[in-house]
Short mmCIF file of C-alpha atoms in Angstrom, two decimals:
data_model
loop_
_atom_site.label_atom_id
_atom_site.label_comp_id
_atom_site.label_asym_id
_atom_site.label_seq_id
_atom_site.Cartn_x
_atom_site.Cartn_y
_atom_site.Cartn_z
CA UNK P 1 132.55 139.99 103.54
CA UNK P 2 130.06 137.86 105.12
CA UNK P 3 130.49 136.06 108.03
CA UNK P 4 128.92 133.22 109.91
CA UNK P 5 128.16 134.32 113.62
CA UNK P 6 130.43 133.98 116.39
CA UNK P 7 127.95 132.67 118.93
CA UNK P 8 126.15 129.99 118.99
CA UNK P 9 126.30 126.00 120.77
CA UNK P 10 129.85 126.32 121.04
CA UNK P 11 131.26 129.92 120.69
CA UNK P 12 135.08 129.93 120.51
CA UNK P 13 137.25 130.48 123.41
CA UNK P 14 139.59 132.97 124.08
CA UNK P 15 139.34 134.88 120.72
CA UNK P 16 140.43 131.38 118.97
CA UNK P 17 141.24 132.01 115.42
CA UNK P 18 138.92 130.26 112.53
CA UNK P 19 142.49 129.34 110.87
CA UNK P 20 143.17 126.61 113.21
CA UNK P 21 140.56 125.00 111.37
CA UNK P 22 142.06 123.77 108.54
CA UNK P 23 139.86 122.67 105.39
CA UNK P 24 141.34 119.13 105.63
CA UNK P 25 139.97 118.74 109.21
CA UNK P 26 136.28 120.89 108.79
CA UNK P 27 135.96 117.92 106.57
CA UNK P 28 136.88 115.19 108.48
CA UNK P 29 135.15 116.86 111.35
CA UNK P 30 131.82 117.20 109.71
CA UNK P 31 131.72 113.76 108.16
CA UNK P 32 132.51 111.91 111.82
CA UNK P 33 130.13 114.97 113.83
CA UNK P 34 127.49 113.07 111.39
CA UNK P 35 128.56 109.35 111.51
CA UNK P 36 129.54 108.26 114.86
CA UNK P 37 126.35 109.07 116.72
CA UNK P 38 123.94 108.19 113.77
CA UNK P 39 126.24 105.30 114.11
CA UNK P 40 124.84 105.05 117.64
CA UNK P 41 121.16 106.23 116.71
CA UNK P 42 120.53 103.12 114.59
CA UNK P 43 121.76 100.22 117.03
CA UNK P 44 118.54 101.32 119.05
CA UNK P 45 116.08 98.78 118.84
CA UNK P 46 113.25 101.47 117.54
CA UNK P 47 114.97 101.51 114.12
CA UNK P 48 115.72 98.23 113.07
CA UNK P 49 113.32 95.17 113.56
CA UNK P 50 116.02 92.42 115.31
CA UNK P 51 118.57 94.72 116.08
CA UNK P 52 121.77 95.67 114.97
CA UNK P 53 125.47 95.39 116.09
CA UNK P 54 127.42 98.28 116.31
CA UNK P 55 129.69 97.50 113.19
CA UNK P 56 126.91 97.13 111.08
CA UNK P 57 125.11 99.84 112.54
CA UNK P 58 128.62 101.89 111.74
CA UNK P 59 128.57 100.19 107.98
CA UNK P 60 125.27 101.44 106.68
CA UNK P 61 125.50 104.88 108.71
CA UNK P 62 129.05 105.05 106.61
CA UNK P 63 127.25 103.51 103.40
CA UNK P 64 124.05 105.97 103.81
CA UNK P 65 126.57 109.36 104.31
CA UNK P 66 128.91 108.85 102.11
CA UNK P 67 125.86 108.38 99.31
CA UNK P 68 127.64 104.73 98.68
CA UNK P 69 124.65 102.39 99.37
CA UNK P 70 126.21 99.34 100.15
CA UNK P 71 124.32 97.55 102.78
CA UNK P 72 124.91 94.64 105.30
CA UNK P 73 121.53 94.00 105.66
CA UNK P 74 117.97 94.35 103.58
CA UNK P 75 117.36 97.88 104.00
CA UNK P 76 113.49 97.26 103.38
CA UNK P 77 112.92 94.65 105.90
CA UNK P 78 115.64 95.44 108.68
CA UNK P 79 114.90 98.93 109.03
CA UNK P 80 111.59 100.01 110.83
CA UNK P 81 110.27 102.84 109.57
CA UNK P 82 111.79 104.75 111.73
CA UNK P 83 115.01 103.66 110.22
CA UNK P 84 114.50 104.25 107.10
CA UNK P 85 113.58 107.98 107.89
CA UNK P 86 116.92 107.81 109.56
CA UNK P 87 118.73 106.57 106.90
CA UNK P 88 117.13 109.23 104.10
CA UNK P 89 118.02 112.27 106.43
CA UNK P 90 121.67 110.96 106.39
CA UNK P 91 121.70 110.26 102.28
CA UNK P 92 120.44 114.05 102.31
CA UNK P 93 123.22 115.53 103.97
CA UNK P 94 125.68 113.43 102.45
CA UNK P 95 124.50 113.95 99.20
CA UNK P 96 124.73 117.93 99.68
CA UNK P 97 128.86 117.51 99.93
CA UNK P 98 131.37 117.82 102.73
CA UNK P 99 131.69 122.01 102.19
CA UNK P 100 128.35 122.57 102.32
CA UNK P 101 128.01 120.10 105.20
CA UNK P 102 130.79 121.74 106.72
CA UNK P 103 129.84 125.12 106.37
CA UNK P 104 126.33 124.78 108.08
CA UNK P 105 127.56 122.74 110.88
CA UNK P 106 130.34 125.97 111.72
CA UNK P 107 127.23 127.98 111.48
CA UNK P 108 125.15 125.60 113.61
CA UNK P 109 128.46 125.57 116.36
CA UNK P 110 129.00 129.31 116.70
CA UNK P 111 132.21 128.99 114.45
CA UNK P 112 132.78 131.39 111.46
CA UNK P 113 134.87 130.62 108.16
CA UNK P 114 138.26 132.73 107.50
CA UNK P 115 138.18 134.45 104.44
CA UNK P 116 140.08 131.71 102.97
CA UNK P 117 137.85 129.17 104.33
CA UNK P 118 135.26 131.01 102.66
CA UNK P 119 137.22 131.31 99.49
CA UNK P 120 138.24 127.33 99.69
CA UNK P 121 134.34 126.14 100.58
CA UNK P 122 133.22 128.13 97.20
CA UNK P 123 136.07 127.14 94.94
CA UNK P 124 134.99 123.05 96.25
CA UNK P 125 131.24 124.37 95.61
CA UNK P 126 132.51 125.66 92.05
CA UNK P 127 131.88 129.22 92.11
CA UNK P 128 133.50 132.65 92.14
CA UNK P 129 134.88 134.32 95.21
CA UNK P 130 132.40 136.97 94.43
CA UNK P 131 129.42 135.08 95.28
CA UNK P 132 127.90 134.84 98.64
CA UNK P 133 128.14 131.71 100.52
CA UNK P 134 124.96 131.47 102.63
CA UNK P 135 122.91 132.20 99.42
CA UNK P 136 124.50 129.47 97.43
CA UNK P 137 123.74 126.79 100.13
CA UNK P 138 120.53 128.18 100.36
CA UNK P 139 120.53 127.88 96.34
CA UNK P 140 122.05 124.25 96.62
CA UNK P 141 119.91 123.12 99.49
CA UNK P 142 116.18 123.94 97.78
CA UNK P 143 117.58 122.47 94.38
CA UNK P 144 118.35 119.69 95.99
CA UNK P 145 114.56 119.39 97.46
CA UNK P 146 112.84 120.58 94.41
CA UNK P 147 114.65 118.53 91.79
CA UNK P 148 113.57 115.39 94.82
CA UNK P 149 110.12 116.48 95.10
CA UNK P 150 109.67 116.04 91.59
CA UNK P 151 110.79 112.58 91.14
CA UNK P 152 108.56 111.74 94.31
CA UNK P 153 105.70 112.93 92.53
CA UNK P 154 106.44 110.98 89.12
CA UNK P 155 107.33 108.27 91.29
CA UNK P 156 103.94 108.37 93.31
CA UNK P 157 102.20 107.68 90.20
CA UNK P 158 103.73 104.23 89.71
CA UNK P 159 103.88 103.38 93.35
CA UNK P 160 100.73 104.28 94.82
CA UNK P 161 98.79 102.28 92.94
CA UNK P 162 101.21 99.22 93.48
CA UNK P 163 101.25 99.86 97.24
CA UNK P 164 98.51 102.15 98.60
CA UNK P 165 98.79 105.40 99.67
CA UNK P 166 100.64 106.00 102.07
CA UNK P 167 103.40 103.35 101.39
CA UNK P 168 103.72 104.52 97.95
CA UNK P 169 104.45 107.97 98.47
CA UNK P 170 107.03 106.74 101.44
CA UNK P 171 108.48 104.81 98.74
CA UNK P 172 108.71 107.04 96.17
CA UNK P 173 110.65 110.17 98.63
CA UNK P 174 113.08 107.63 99.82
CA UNK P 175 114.03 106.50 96.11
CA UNK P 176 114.11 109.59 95.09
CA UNK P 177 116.19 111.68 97.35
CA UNK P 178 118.52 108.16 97.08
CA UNK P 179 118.42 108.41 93.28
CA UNK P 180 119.16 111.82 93.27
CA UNK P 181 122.22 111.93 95.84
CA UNK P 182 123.65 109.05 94.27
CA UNK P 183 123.23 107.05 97.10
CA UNK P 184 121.56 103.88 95.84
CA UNK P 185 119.52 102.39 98.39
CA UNK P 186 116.67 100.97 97.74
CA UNK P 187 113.49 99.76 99.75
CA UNK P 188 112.83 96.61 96.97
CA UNK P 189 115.75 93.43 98.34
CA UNK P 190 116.58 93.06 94.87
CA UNK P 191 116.87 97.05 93.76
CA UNK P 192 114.63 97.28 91.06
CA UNK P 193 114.90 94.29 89.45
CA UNK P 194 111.28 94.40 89.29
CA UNK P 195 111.32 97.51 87.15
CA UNK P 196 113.60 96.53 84.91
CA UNK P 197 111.44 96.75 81.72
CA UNK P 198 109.58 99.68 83.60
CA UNK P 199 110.10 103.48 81.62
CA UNK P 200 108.69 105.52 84.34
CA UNK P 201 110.53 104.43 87.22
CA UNK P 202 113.51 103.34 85.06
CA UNK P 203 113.98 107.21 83.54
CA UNK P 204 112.63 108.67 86.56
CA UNK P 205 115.63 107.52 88.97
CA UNK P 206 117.87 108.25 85.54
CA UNK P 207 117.57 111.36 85.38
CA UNK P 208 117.68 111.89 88.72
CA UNK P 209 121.05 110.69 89.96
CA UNK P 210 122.46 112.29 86.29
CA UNK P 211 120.87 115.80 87.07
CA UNK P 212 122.75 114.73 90.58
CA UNK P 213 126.03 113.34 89.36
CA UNK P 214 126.67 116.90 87.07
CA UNK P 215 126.16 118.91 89.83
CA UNK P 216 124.65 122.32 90.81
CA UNK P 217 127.40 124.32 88.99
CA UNK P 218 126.74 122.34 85.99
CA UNK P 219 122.80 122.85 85.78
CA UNK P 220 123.33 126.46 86.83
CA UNK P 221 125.84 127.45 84.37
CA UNK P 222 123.54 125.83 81.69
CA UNK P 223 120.53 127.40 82.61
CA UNK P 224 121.98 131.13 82.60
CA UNK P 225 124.11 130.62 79.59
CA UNK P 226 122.86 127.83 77.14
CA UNK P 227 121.13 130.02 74.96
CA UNK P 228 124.23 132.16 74.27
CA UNK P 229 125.93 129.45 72.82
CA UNK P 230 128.52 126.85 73.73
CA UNK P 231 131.28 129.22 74.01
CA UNK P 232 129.81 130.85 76.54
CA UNK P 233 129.48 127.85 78.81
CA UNK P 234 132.58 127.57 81.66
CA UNK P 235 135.03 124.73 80.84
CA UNK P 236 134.33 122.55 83.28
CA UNK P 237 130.13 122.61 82.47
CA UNK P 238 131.63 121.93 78.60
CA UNK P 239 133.68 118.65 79.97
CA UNK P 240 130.43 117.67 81.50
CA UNK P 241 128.32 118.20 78.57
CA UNK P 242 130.15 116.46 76.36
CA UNK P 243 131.57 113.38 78.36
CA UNK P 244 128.54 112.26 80.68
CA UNK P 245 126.48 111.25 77.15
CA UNK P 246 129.10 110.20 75.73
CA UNK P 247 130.02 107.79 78.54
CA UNK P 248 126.50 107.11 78.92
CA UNK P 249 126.24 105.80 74.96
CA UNK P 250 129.68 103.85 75.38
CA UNK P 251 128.81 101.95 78.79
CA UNK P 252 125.64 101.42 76.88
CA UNK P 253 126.37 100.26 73.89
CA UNK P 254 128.93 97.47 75.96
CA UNK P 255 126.50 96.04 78.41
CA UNK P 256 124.15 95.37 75.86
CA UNK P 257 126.77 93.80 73.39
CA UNK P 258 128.52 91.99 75.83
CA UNK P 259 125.16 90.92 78.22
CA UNK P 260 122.54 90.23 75.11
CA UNK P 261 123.44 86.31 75.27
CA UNK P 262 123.75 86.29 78.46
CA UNK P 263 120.35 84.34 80.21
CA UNK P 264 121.11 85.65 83.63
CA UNK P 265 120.50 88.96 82.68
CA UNK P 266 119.56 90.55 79.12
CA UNK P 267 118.71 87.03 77.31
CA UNK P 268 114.98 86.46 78.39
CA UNK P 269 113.75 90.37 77.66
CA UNK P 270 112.54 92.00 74.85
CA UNK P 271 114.59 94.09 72.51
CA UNK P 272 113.37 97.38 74.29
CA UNK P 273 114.13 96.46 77.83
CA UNK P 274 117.22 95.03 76.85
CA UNK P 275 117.96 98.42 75.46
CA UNK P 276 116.43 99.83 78.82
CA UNK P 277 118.24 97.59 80.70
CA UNK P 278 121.87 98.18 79.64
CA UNK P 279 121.09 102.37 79.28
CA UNK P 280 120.12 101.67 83.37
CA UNK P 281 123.45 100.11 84.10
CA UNK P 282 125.82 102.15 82.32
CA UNK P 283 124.01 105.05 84.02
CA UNK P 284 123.93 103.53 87.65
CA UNK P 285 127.23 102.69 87.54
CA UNK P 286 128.96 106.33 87.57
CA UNK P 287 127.97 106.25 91.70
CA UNK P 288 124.20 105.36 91.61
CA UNK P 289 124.58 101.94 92.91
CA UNK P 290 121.13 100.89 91.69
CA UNK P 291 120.65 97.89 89.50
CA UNK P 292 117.96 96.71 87.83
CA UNK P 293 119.76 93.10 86.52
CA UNK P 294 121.54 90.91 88.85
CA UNK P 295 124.82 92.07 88.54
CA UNK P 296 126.26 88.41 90.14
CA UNK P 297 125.53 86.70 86.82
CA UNK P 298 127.33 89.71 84.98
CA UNK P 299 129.70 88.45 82.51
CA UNK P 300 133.72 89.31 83.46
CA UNK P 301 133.95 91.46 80.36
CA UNK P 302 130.90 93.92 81.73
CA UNK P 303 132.16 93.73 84.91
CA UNK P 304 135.12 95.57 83.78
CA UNK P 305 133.59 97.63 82.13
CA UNK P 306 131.62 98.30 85.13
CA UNK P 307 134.55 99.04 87.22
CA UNK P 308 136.01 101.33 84.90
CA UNK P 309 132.43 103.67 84.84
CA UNK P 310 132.59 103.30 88.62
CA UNK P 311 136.49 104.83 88.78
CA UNK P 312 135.48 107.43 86.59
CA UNK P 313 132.60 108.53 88.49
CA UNK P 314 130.28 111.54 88.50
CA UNK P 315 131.25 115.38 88.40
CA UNK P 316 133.11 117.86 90.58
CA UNK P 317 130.80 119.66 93.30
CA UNK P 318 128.32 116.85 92.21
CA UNK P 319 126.22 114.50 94.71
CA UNK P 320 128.66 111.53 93.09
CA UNK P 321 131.52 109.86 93.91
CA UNK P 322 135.05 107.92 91.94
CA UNK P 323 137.54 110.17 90.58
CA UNK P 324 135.76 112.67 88.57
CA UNK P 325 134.99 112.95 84.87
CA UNK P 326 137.30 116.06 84.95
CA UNK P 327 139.88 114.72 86.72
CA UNK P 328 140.15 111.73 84.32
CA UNK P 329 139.56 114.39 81.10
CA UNK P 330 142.16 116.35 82.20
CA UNK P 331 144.90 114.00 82.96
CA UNK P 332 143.76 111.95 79.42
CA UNK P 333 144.40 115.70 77.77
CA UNK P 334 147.24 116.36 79.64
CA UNK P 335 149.09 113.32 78.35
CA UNK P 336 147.93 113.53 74.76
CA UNK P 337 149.71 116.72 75.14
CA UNK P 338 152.44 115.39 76.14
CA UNK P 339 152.47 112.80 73.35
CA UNK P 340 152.11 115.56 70.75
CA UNK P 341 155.00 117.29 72.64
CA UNK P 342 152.91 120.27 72.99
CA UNK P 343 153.81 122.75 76.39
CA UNK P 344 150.28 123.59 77.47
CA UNK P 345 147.47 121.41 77.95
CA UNK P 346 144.51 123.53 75.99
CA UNK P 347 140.75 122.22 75.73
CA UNK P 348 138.06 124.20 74.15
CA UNK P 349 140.82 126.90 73.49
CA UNK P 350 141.33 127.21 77.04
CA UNK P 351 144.85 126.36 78.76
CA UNK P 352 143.97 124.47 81.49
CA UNK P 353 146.92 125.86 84.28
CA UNK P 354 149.42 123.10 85.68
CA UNK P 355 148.34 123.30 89.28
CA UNK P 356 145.04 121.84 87.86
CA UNK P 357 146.89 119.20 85.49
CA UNK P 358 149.23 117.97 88.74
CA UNK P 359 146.36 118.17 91.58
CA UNK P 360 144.22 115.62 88.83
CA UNK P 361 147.51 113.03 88.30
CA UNK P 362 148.01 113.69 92.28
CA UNK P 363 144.44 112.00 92.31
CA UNK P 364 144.91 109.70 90.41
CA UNK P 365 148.32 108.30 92.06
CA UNK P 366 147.10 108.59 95.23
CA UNK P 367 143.42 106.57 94.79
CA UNK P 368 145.31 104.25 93.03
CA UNK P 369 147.72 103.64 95.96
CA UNK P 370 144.95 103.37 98.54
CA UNK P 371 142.90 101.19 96.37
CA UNK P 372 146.05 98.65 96.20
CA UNK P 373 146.56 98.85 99.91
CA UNK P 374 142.04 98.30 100.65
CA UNK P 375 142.88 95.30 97.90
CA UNK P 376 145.34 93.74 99.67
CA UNK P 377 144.01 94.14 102.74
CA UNK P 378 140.47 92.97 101.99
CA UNK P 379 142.51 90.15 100.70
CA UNK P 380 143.89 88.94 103.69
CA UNK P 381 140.50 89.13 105.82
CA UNK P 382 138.27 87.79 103.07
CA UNK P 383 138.45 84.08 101.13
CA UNK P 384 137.17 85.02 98.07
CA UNK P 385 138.52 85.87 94.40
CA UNK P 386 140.65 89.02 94.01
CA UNK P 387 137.62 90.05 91.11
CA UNK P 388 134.70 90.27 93.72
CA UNK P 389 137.51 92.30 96.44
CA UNK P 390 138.32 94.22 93.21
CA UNK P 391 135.06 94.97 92.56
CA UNK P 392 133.84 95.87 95.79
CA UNK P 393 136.63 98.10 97.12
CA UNK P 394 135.85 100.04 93.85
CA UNK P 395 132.47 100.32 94.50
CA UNK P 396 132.79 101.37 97.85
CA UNK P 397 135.97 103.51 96.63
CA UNK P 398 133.59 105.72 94.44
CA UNK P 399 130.73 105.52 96.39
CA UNK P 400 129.00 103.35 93.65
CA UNK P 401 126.81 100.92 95.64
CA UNK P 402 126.71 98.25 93.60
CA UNK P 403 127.95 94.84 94.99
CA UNK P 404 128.72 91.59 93.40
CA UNK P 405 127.88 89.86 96.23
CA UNK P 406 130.57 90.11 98.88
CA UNK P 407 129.26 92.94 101.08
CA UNK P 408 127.16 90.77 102.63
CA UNK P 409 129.41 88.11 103.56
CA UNK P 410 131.94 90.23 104.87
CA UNK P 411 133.79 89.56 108.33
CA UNK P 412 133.90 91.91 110.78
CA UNK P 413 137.58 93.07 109.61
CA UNK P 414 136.24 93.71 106.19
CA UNK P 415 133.79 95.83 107.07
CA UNK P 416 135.92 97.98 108.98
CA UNK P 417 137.82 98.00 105.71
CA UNK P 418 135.18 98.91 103.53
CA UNK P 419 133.78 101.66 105.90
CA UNK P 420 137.23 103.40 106.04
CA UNK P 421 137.08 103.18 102.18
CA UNK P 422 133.93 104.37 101.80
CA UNK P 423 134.92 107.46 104.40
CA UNK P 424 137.95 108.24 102.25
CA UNK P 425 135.88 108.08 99.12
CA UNK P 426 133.41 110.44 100.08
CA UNK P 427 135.40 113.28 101.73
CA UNK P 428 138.06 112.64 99.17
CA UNK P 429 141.51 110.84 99.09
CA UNK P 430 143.54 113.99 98.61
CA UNK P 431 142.07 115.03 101.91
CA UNK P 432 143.23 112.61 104.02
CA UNK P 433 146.78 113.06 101.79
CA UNK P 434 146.88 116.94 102.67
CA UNK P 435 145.92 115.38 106.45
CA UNK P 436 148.82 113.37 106.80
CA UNK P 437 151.52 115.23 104.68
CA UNK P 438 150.87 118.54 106.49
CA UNK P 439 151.83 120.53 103.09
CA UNK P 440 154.09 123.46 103.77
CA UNK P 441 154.70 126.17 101.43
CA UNK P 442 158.57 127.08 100.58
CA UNK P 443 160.25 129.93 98.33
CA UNK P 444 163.72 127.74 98.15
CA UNK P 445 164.37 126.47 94.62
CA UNK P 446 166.93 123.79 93.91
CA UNK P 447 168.89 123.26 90.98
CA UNK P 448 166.91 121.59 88.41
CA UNK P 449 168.56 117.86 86.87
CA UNK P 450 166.98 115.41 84.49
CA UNK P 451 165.49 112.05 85.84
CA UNK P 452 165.30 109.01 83.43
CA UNK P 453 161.96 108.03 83.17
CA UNK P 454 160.21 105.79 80.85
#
């Protein structure tokens, strides 16, 4: 087996045992060994232009981590350059995911993972036990900065000409590496608004946080085993395949339906970049967090439909957030199943085990429960409509970005509240569950008895 090093800035004392390190608390560990002191970092006065308080400091070093992208400022004119360097180094290591985080940071501290830290870090990464875990970071990592590299180049060609040089290429890595970690921040105070009828930026940034939001596993598996066929594609790359266009044509189809009248948004453009318009949105909204329409004058109708995209979210392993196209396909299966009184949940003649079926539903109950409690809480701090603290916790929730304009009026209690969200978002509500339930195993089995449900 391979093993990360025992030595290093911290080497473990008296032969301490890897185990102690749960995969829970790696997590947790490796988020806040990021946030707090970037937290720090950016209340300097070198990387902002007037200065920044420590909460809002702690709100966009939260935002920029967790890949959300809601900001409390103007990320184009706050941040000094400096700052905005600052800010793209922490979308990048957010956007390569809490295991891979986790794992380099161990590696970095002298600490090693037990085999079944090792087995847990490539099961969250997607992969077989057989495969060896430095490599696929490695693999993971240079994706990552070849699939960004490319959309800086394509990027360069519109923005270099717009803004010189040297700006435009600065402007075209940091939308980039935010488009394709999902992270949504943009340099432009109204996103790209300006770009709205645009094709080259517009299917650019597209395709880069969709290439993101399926994930390395996803690409990978398609890559070595497209041209056999289908079949030969693992499960989870066939949910992928087949639900992120066709969520893509749905959310699509409804924004420009239910936005085409609308003069605040789709009215006043031609029939392409209406069409280009509403593709952008239903895109952006499963965790890019970039808009290209002011999302303010959206209709309530789209909104919801906008809130539903965000729940949903990008893929497993993926550089998105919400709850997981698989998760939701799997618990929609699971209770058409149960409809049909069938006893195993099959897709793609596969039977999809019940650990999986319970852990999505587990998901499911327990976002929803936090959600309710951010909700109400947000509530209390905040005097605004429950559709805006809706809207916002959601975003936040699934590390979305978008905002219909409360983030930036929020009190100091609300963004507390939205940067625990965001926290729990990213590094995943069943996390924080297993951190607080302390799950113990147990080989007693009661009597079973009916309960009356429904």
């Amino acid at each position: 087996m391979n093993y990360l090093p025992k030595r290093g800035l911290f080497p473990l004392k008296n032969n301490q045992k890897a185990k102690e390190w749960s995969e829970p608390r790696i997590i947790l560990f490796s988020f806040l060994a990021i946030l707090l002191p970037s937290a720090l970092l950016l209340t300097l006065p070198v990387f902002s232009v007037s200065g920044l308080s420590f909460m809002d400091a702690l709100f966009t070093a939260t935002s920029a981590i967790s890949v959300t992208g809601l900001g409390v400022v103007d990320t184009g004119s706050h941040f000094t350059i400096s700052g905005k360097i600052v800010l793209m180094f922490l979308m990048q290591i957010g956007g390569l995911g809490q295991m891979t985080l986790s794992a380099v940071l161990l590696y970095v501290f002298g600490l090693r993972l037990s085999l079944r830290q090792q087995a847990l870090a490539k099961e969250a990464l997607g992969q077989e036990k057989k495969v060896n875990l430095r490599k696929l970071i490695k693999s993971i990592i240079c994706f990552a900065l070849v699939a960004e590299l490319i959309g800086m180049i394509i990027l360069s060609f519109r923005w270099v000409p717009d803004l010189g040089l040297a700006k435009g290429l600065f402007y075209a890595a940091f939308h980039s590496i935010s488009a394709f970690n999902n992270a949504g921040f943009s340099l432009f105070s109204d996103s790209l608004m300006g770009y709205v009828g645009d094709p080259l930026v517009i299917f650019t940034l597209s395709c880069l946080f969709i290439g993101g939001g399926l994930g390395f596993t996803v690409i990978v598996d398609l890559v070595k085993n497209s041209s056999k066929g289908f079949s030969r594609l693992q499960l989870h790359t066939k949910i992928m395949v087949i639900a992120t266009p066709t969520l893509l044509i749905i959310g699509t189809l409804f924004f420009y339906v239910l936005e085409y009248n609308n003069p605040s948004t789709l009215a006043s453009l031609s029939a392409g970049d209406k069409w280009l318009a509403a593709f952008f949105q239903s895109a952006s909204a499963r965790t890019a967090g970039f808009n290209s329409v002011d999302l303010t004058h959206f209709t309530q109708p789209a909104l919801f439909i906008m809130i539903i995209l965000m729940l949903i979210g990008a893929g497993s392993t993926s550089t998105g957030g919400g709850l997981k196209v698989s998760t939701i396909t799997v618990a929609a299966v699971a209770t058409w199943t149960f409809l049909r009184q069938k006893k195993h949940v099959v897709m793609f003649k596969r039977t999809v085990s019940w650990p999986i079926v319970t852990k999505s539903l587990a998901i499911i109950v327990v976002s929803g429960s936090l959600l309710s409690i951010a909700m109400f809480s947000l509530m209390l701090t905040e005097n605004t409509g429950f559709d805006k603290v809706m809207f916002e916790v959601i975003s936040a929730f699934a590390t979305v970005g978008l905002t219909a304009g409360l983030t930036a009026e929020l009190s100091e209690p609300g963004k507390f509240i939205m940067v625990i969200v965001m926290i729990i978002g990213r590094i995943g509500p069943l996390t924080l569950a297993y951190m607080l339930a302390r799950p113990e195993t147990s080989r007693v089995k009661y009597p079973e008895e009916n309960v009356l449900t429904g």
